[in-house]
PDB file of C-alpha atoms and ligand atoms in Angstrom:
ATOM      1  CA  MET J 248     152.586  97.878 164.323  1.00 68.00           C
ATOM      2  CA  ARG J 249     149.347  97.563 166.481  1.00 83.00           C
ATOM      3  CA  ALA J 250     145.820  99.327 165.684  1.00 93.00           C
ATOM      4  CA  PRO J 251     145.972 102.402 167.591  1.00 97.00           C
ATOM      5  CA  VAL J 252     143.793 102.925 170.749  1.00 98.00           C
ATOM      6  CA  SER J 253     142.481 105.711 172.531  1.00 98.00           C
ATOM      7  CA  ALA J 254     143.973 105.973 175.559  1.00 98.00           C
ATOM      8  CA  TYR J 255     142.392 109.117 178.491  1.00 98.00           C
ATOM      9  CA  ILE J 256     145.339 110.124 180.955  1.00 98.00           C
ATOM     10  CA  GLY J 257     144.200 112.006 184.030  1.00 98.00           C
ATOM     11  CA  LEU J 258     146.444 114.442 185.599  1.00 98.00           C
ATOM     12  CA  GLY J 259     147.359 116.109 189.293  1.00 97.00           C
ATOM     13  CA  ALA J 260     149.015 118.502 190.507  1.00 96.00           C
ATOM     14  CA  ASN J 261     148.767 120.377 194.063  1.00 95.00           C
ATOM     15  CA  LEU J 262     152.701 121.442 194.314  1.00 93.00           C
ATOM     16  CA  ASN J 263     155.705 123.438 192.672  1.00 91.00           C
ATOM     17  CA  ASP J 264     153.603 126.054 190.808  1.00 94.00           C
ATOM     18  CA  PRO J 265     150.768 122.838 189.264  1.00 96.00           C
ATOM     19  CA  ALA J 266     149.801 125.607 186.481  1.00 97.00           C
ATOM     20  CA  ALA J 267     153.137 125.216 185.207  1.00 96.00           C
ATOM     21  CA  GLN J 268     153.147 121.202 186.120  1.00 95.00           C
ATOM     22  CA  LEU J 269     150.462 120.757 183.530  1.00 97.00           C
ATOM     23  CA  ARG J 270     151.493 122.639 180.872  1.00 98.00           C
ATOM     24  CA  ASP J 271     155.072 120.566 180.987  1.00 97.00           C
ATOM     25  CA  THR J 272     153.669 117.281 181.559  1.00 98.00           C
ATOM     26  CA  LEU J 273     150.708 118.166 178.174  1.00 98.00           C
ATOM     27  CA  ALA J 274     153.361 118.524 176.205  1.00 98.00           C
ATOM     28  CA  GLU J 275     155.830 115.666 177.087  1.00 98.00           C
ATOM     29  CA  LEU J 276     152.295 113.004 176.824  1.00 98.00           C
ATOM     30  CA  ALA J 277     152.095 115.124 173.245  1.00 98.00           C
ATOM     31  CA  GLN J 278     156.199 114.015 172.843  1.00 98.00           C
ATOM     32  CA  LEU J 279     155.385 110.263 173.772  1.00 98.00           C
ATOM     33  CA  PRO J 280     156.497 108.026 171.477  1.00 98.00           C
ATOM     34  CA  ASP J 281     154.245 106.598 168.304  1.00 98.00           C
ATOM     35  CA  THR J 282     151.387 108.767 169.849  1.00 98.00           C
ATOM     36  CA  ARG J 283     149.874 111.786 168.957  1.00 98.00           C
ATOM     37  CA  MET J 284     147.637 114.143 171.224  1.00 98.00           C
ATOM     38  CA  LEU J 285     144.193 113.902 170.577  1.00 98.00           C
ATOM     39  CA  SER J 286     142.687 116.787 172.763  1.00 98.00           C
ATOM     40  CA  HIS J 287     142.902 117.596 176.876  1.00 98.00           C
ATOM     41  CA  SER J 288     140.882 119.727 178.766  1.00 98.00           C
ATOM     42  CA  ARG J 289     140.557 122.649 180.317  1.00 98.00           C
ATOM     43  CA  PHE J 290     142.496 122.964 184.132  1.00 98.00           C
ATOM     44  CA  TYR J 291     140.504 122.402 186.857  1.00 98.00           C
ATOM     45  CA  LEU J 292     140.710 123.649 190.743  1.00 98.00           C
ATOM     46  CA  SER J 293     139.288 121.047 193.245  1.00 97.00           C
ATOM     47  CA  LYS J 294     139.613 120.034 197.704  1.00 96.00           C
ATOM     48  CA  PRO J 295     142.022 117.485 197.992  1.00 95.00           C
ATOM     49  CA  LEU J 296     139.994 114.164 198.605  1.00 94.00           C
ATOM     50  CA  GLY J 297     142.106 112.558 200.587  1.00 91.00           C
ATOM     51  CA  PRO J 298     143.912 114.383 204.177  1.00 91.00           C
ATOM     52  CA  LYS J 299     142.859 118.281 203.857  1.00 92.00           C
ATOM     53  CA  ASP J 300     145.492 119.345 205.778  1.00 92.00           C
ATOM     54  CA  GLN J 301     147.264 119.844 201.669  1.00 94.00           C
ATOM     55  CA  PRO J 302     146.402 122.544 198.636  1.00 95.00           C
ATOM     56  CA  ASP J 303     143.918 122.436 196.520  1.00 96.00           C
ATOM     57  CA  TYR J 304     144.439 119.835 193.614  1.00 97.00           C
ATOM     58  CA  LEU J 305     144.892 121.261 189.595  1.00 98.00           C
ATOM     59  CA  ASN J 306     143.792 118.510 187.753  1.00 98.00           C
ATOM     60  CA  ALA J 307     142.727 117.855 183.449  1.00 98.00           C
ATOM     61  CA  VAL J 308     142.724 115.551 181.644  1.00 98.00           C
ATOM     62  CA  ALA J 309     144.550 114.244 177.744  1.00 98.00           C
ATOM     63  CA  ALA J 310     142.801 112.143 175.117  1.00 98.00           C
ATOM     64  CA  LEU J 311     146.483 110.477 173.496  1.00 98.00           C
ATOM     65  CA  GLU J 312     145.864 107.710 170.249  1.00 98.00           C
ATOM     66  CA  THR J 313     149.028 105.804 170.802  1.00 98.00           C
ATOM     67  CA  GLN J 314     150.127 101.839 169.667  1.00 98.00           C
ATOM     68  CA  LEU J 315     152.135 101.908 172.632  1.00 98.00           C
ATOM     69  CA  ASP J 316     151.096  98.530 174.914  1.00 97.00           C
ATOM     70  CA  PRO J 317     149.211  99.385 178.457  1.00 97.00           C
ATOM     71  CA  GLN J 318     152.079  98.879 179.997  1.00 97.00           C
ATOM     72  CA  GLU J 319     154.641 100.623 177.515  1.00 97.00           C
ATOM     73  CA  LEU J 320     152.256 103.775 178.330  1.00 98.00           C
ATOM     74  CA  MET J 321     152.328 103.436 181.877  1.00 97.00           C
ATOM     75  CA  ARG J 322     156.237 103.397 182.192  1.00 97.00           C
ATOM     76  CA  HIS J 323     156.006 106.584 180.135  1.00 98.00           C
ATOM     77  CA  LEU J 324     154.110 107.868 183.164  1.00 97.00           C
ATOM     78  CA  LEU J 325     156.006 107.052 185.628  1.00 95.00           C
ATOM     79  CA  ALA J 326     159.104 108.301 183.868  1.00 96.00           C
ATOM     80  CA  ILE J 327     156.675 111.717 183.564  1.00 96.00           C
ATOM     81  CA  GLU J 328     156.327 111.795 187.083  1.00 94.00           C
ATOM     82  CA  THR J 329     160.015 111.000 187.624  1.00 93.00           C
ATOM     83  CA  GLN J 330     161.308 114.096 185.770  1.00 93.00           C
ATOM     84  CA  HIS J 331     159.208 116.446 187.629  1.00 93.00           C
ATOM     85  CA  GLY J 332     160.614 115.565 190.773  1.00 87.00           C
ATOM     86  CA  ARG J 333     157.222 112.987 192.765  1.00 74.00           C
ATOM     87  CA  GLN J 334     158.465 110.269 194.937  1.00 72.00           C
ATOM     88  CA  ARG J 335     155.682 107.699 194.457  1.00 71.00           C
ATOM     89  CA  SER J 336     155.920 105.641 197.629  1.00 73.00           C
ATOM     90  CA  PRO J 337     153.873 103.916 200.560  1.00 75.00           C
ATOM     91  CA  ASP J 338     153.443 106.280 203.073  1.00 74.00           C
ATOM     92  CA  ASN J 339     152.471 109.829 200.604  1.00 75.00           C
ATOM     93  CA  ARG J 340     150.219 107.958 198.840  1.00 75.00           C
ATOM     94  CA  TRP J 341     147.508 110.565 200.703  1.00 80.00           C
ATOM     95  CA  GLY J 342     149.627 113.307 200.462  1.00 78.00           C
ATOM     96  CA  ALA J 343     150.949 116.469 198.451  1.00 80.00           C
ATOM     97  CA  ARG J 344     152.586 115.579 194.353  1.00 83.00           C
ATOM     98  CA  SER J 345     154.209 118.377 192.066  1.00 86.00           C
ATOM     99  CA  LEU J 346     152.728 115.345 189.258  1.00 94.00           C
ATOM    100  CA  ASP J 347     150.446 112.432 189.743  1.00 95.00           C
ATOM    101  CA  LEU J 348     149.870 110.717 185.842  1.00 97.00           C
ATOM    102  CA  ASP J 349     147.075 107.984 185.895  1.00 97.00           C
ATOM    103  CA  LEU J 350     145.953 105.804 182.939  1.00 98.00           C
ATOM    104  CA  LEU J 351     142.210 106.119 182.985  1.00 98.00           C
ATOM    105  CA  MET J 352     141.132 103.497 180.199  1.00 98.00           C
ATOM    106  CA  TYR J 353     143.034 102.284 177.434  1.00 98.00           C
ATOM    107  CA  GLY J 354     140.298 101.878 174.719  1.00 97.00           C
ATOM    108  CA  ALA J 355     137.174  99.587 176.019  1.00 96.00           C
ATOM    109  CA  LEU J 356     140.185  97.219 177.706  1.00 97.00           C
ATOM    110  CA  VAL J 357     139.642  95.691 180.941  1.00 97.00           C
ATOM    111  CA  LEU J 358     143.014  94.171 182.676  1.00 97.00           C
ATOM    112  CA  GLN J 359     144.280  94.031 186.239  1.00 97.00           C
ATOM    113  CA  THR J 360     147.349  93.411 187.354  1.00 95.00           C
ATOM    114  CA  LYS J 361     149.159  93.754 190.030  1.00 93.00           C
ATOM    115  CA  GLU J 362     150.846  97.306 187.878  1.00 90.00           C
ATOM    116  CA  LEU J 363     148.025  97.849 186.304  1.00 96.00           C
ATOM    117  CA  THR J 364     143.830  97.847 186.722  1.00 97.00           C
ATOM    118  CA  LEU J 365     142.010  99.336 184.090  1.00 98.00           C
ATOM    119  CA  PRO J 366     139.788 101.367 184.056  1.00 98.00           C
ATOM    120  CA  HIS J 367     140.859 103.063 187.151  1.00 98.00           C
ATOM    121  CA  PRO J 368     139.769 101.099 189.747  1.00 96.00           C
ATOM    122  CA  GLU J 369     138.340 104.979 191.333  1.00 96.00           C
ATOM    123  CA  LEU J 370     137.495 107.382 187.905  1.00 97.00           C
ATOM    124  CA  HIS J 371     133.885 106.719 188.604  1.00 97.00           C
ATOM    125  CA  LYS J 372     133.686 108.228 191.814  1.00 96.00           C
ATOM    126  CA  ARG J 373     135.980 111.247 191.246  1.00 97.00           C
ATOM    127  CA  SER J 374     134.891 114.730 190.588  1.00 97.00           C
ATOM    128  CA  PHE J 375     138.532 116.004 189.435  1.00 98.00           C
ATOM    129  CA  VAL J 376     138.302 112.989 186.828  1.00 98.00           C
ATOM    130  CA  LEU J 377     134.761 113.104 185.396  1.00 98.00           C
ATOM    131  CA  TYR J 378     134.558 116.912 184.489  1.00 98.00           C
ATOM    132  CA  PRO J 379     137.415 117.203 182.604  1.00 98.00           C
ATOM    133  CA  LEU J 380     136.961 113.894 181.506  1.00 98.00           C
ATOM    134  CA  ALA J 381     133.466 114.129 180.001  1.00 98.00           C
ATOM    135  CA  GLU J 382     134.608 117.653 178.280  1.00 98.00           C
ATOM    136  CA  LEU J 383     136.081 115.807 176.137  1.00 98.00           C
ATOM    137  CA  ALA J 384     134.206 112.148 176.019  1.00 98.00           C
ATOM    138  CA  PRO J 385     130.987 113.043 177.647  1.00 98.00           C
ATOM    139  CA  ASP J 386     129.684 109.908 175.626  1.00 98.00           C
ATOM    140  CA  LEU J 387     132.907 107.616 176.101  1.00 98.00           C
ATOM    141  CA  VAL J 388     130.911 104.354 178.564  1.00 98.00           C
ATOM    142  CA  ILE J 389     133.051 103.094 181.657  1.00 98.00           C
ATOM    143  CA  PRO J 390     132.730  99.569 181.140  1.00 96.00           C
ATOM    144  CA  GLY J 391     130.808  98.212 184.796  1.00 95.00           C
ATOM    145  CA  HIS J 392     130.146 102.277 185.699  1.00 96.00           C
ATOM    146  CA  GLY J 393     128.169 103.861 182.434  1.00 97.00           C
ATOM    147  CA  PRO J 394     128.838 106.773 180.323  1.00 98.00           C
ATOM    148  CA  VAL J 395     130.741 110.044 182.081  1.00 98.00           C
ATOM    149  CA  ARG J 396     128.253 112.544 181.424  1.00 98.00           C
ATOM    150  CA  VAL J 397     126.118 110.180 183.847  1.00 98.00           C
ATOM    151  CA  LEU J 398     128.988 109.786 186.350  1.00 98.00           C
ATOM    152  CA  ARG J 399     129.869 112.982 186.599  1.00 97.00           C
ATOM    153  CA  GLU J 400     125.470 114.493 187.118  1.00 95.00           C
ATOM    154  CA  HIS J 401     126.037 111.892 189.800  1.00 93.00           C
ATOM    155  CA  CYS J 402     129.231 113.473 191.233  1.00 92.00           C
ATOM    156  CA  ARG J 403     129.814 115.686 193.576  1.00 82.00           C
ATOM    157  CA  SER J 404     132.674 115.468 195.462  1.00 87.00           C
ATOM    158  CA  PRO J 405     135.432 116.969 196.382  1.00 88.00           C
ATOM    159  CA  ALA J 406     134.285 120.656 195.419  1.00 94.00           C
ATOM    160  CA  ILE J 407     135.308 121.012 191.609  1.00 96.00           C
ATOM    161  CA  ARG J 408     135.522 124.813 189.630  1.00 96.00           C
ATOM    162  CA  LEU J 409     136.853 125.158 186.366  1.00 96.00           C
ATOM    163  CA  TYR J 410     140.495 127.392 187.309  1.00 96.00           C
ATOM    164  CA  GLU J 411     140.247 130.627 185.908  1.00 86.00           C
ATOM    165  CA  GLU J 412     144.631 131.441 184.598  1.00 78.00           C
ATOM    166  CA  GLY J 413     145.321 135.434 186.093  1.00 67.00           C
ATOM    167  CA  ALA J 414     142.876 134.865 189.136  1.00 62.00           C
ATOM    168  CA  HIS J 415     145.168 133.068 191.891  1.00 53.00           C
ATOM    169  CA  ALA J 416     148.191 133.955 193.054  1.00 47.00           C
TER     170      ALA J 416
HETATM  171  N1  ROI W 608     142.572 115.859 194.895  1.00 57.93           N
HETATM  172  C1  ROI W 608     142.323 116.258 194.670  1.00 57.93           C
HETATM  173  N2  ROI W 608     141.133 116.588 195.198  1.00 57.93           N
HETATM  174  N3  ROI W 608     143.029 116.033 193.023  1.00 57.93           N
HETATM  175  C2  ROI W 608     143.680 114.512 192.708  1.00 57.93           C
HETATM  176  O1  ROI W 608     144.526 114.570 191.217  1.00 57.93           O
HETATM  177  C3  ROI W 608     143.859 114.154 193.709  1.00 57.93           C
HETATM  178  N4  ROI W 608     145.390 113.221 193.887  1.00 57.93           N
HETATM  179  C4  ROI W 608     145.053 111.814 194.988  1.00 57.93           C
HETATM  180  C5  ROI W 608     144.163 112.038 196.426  1.00 57.93           C
HETATM  181  C6  ROI W 608     145.686 112.170 197.304  1.00 57.93           C
HETATM  182  C7  ROI W 608     144.195 111.066 196.060  1.00 57.93           C
HETATM  183  N5  ROI W 608     143.481 113.292 196.426  1.00 57.93           N
HETATM  184  C8  ROI W 608     143.085 114.116 195.505  1.00 57.93           C
HETATM  185  O2  ROI W 608     146.122 111.020 194.508  1.00 57.93           O
END
């Protein structure tokens, strides 16, 4: 059995009751084989990065401890997206989605293959990843970029605020 590794998953949704999508997804991540959920962030509302003619996003980050290898973990993430009605297609790369799951970090692994780049190549510049990630792991060092806490301080876009359950229609 391989040694457990800490992995961070980014969750995003802006269609079909995003809060329910994220809540259900957290429960599904906790059920993955050879994996346990260590913690998850609060939910954040963020302006869309990319085309502006789409709803605001709800974002969160989950910390898992897993014995799955990164490719297996990625396959499970894609399966959860599909269960949530996500259709990945090249012409909807920047469009609205019911669920987006990104493998942000897998231990300190640095990897670049056709299927998977680790750390996630955009993680260090996205407020909707850095704010929730900083709740869980402010001192985590993103290889090549530095600690999450510092990256978050320098990152202002897109605009982001904490989501308050019940405060939104
Ligand atoms: N914008 C925000 N704010 N949050 C996301 O999760 C998100 N995901 C995406 C794109 C379209 C890049 N924009 C996003 O995939």
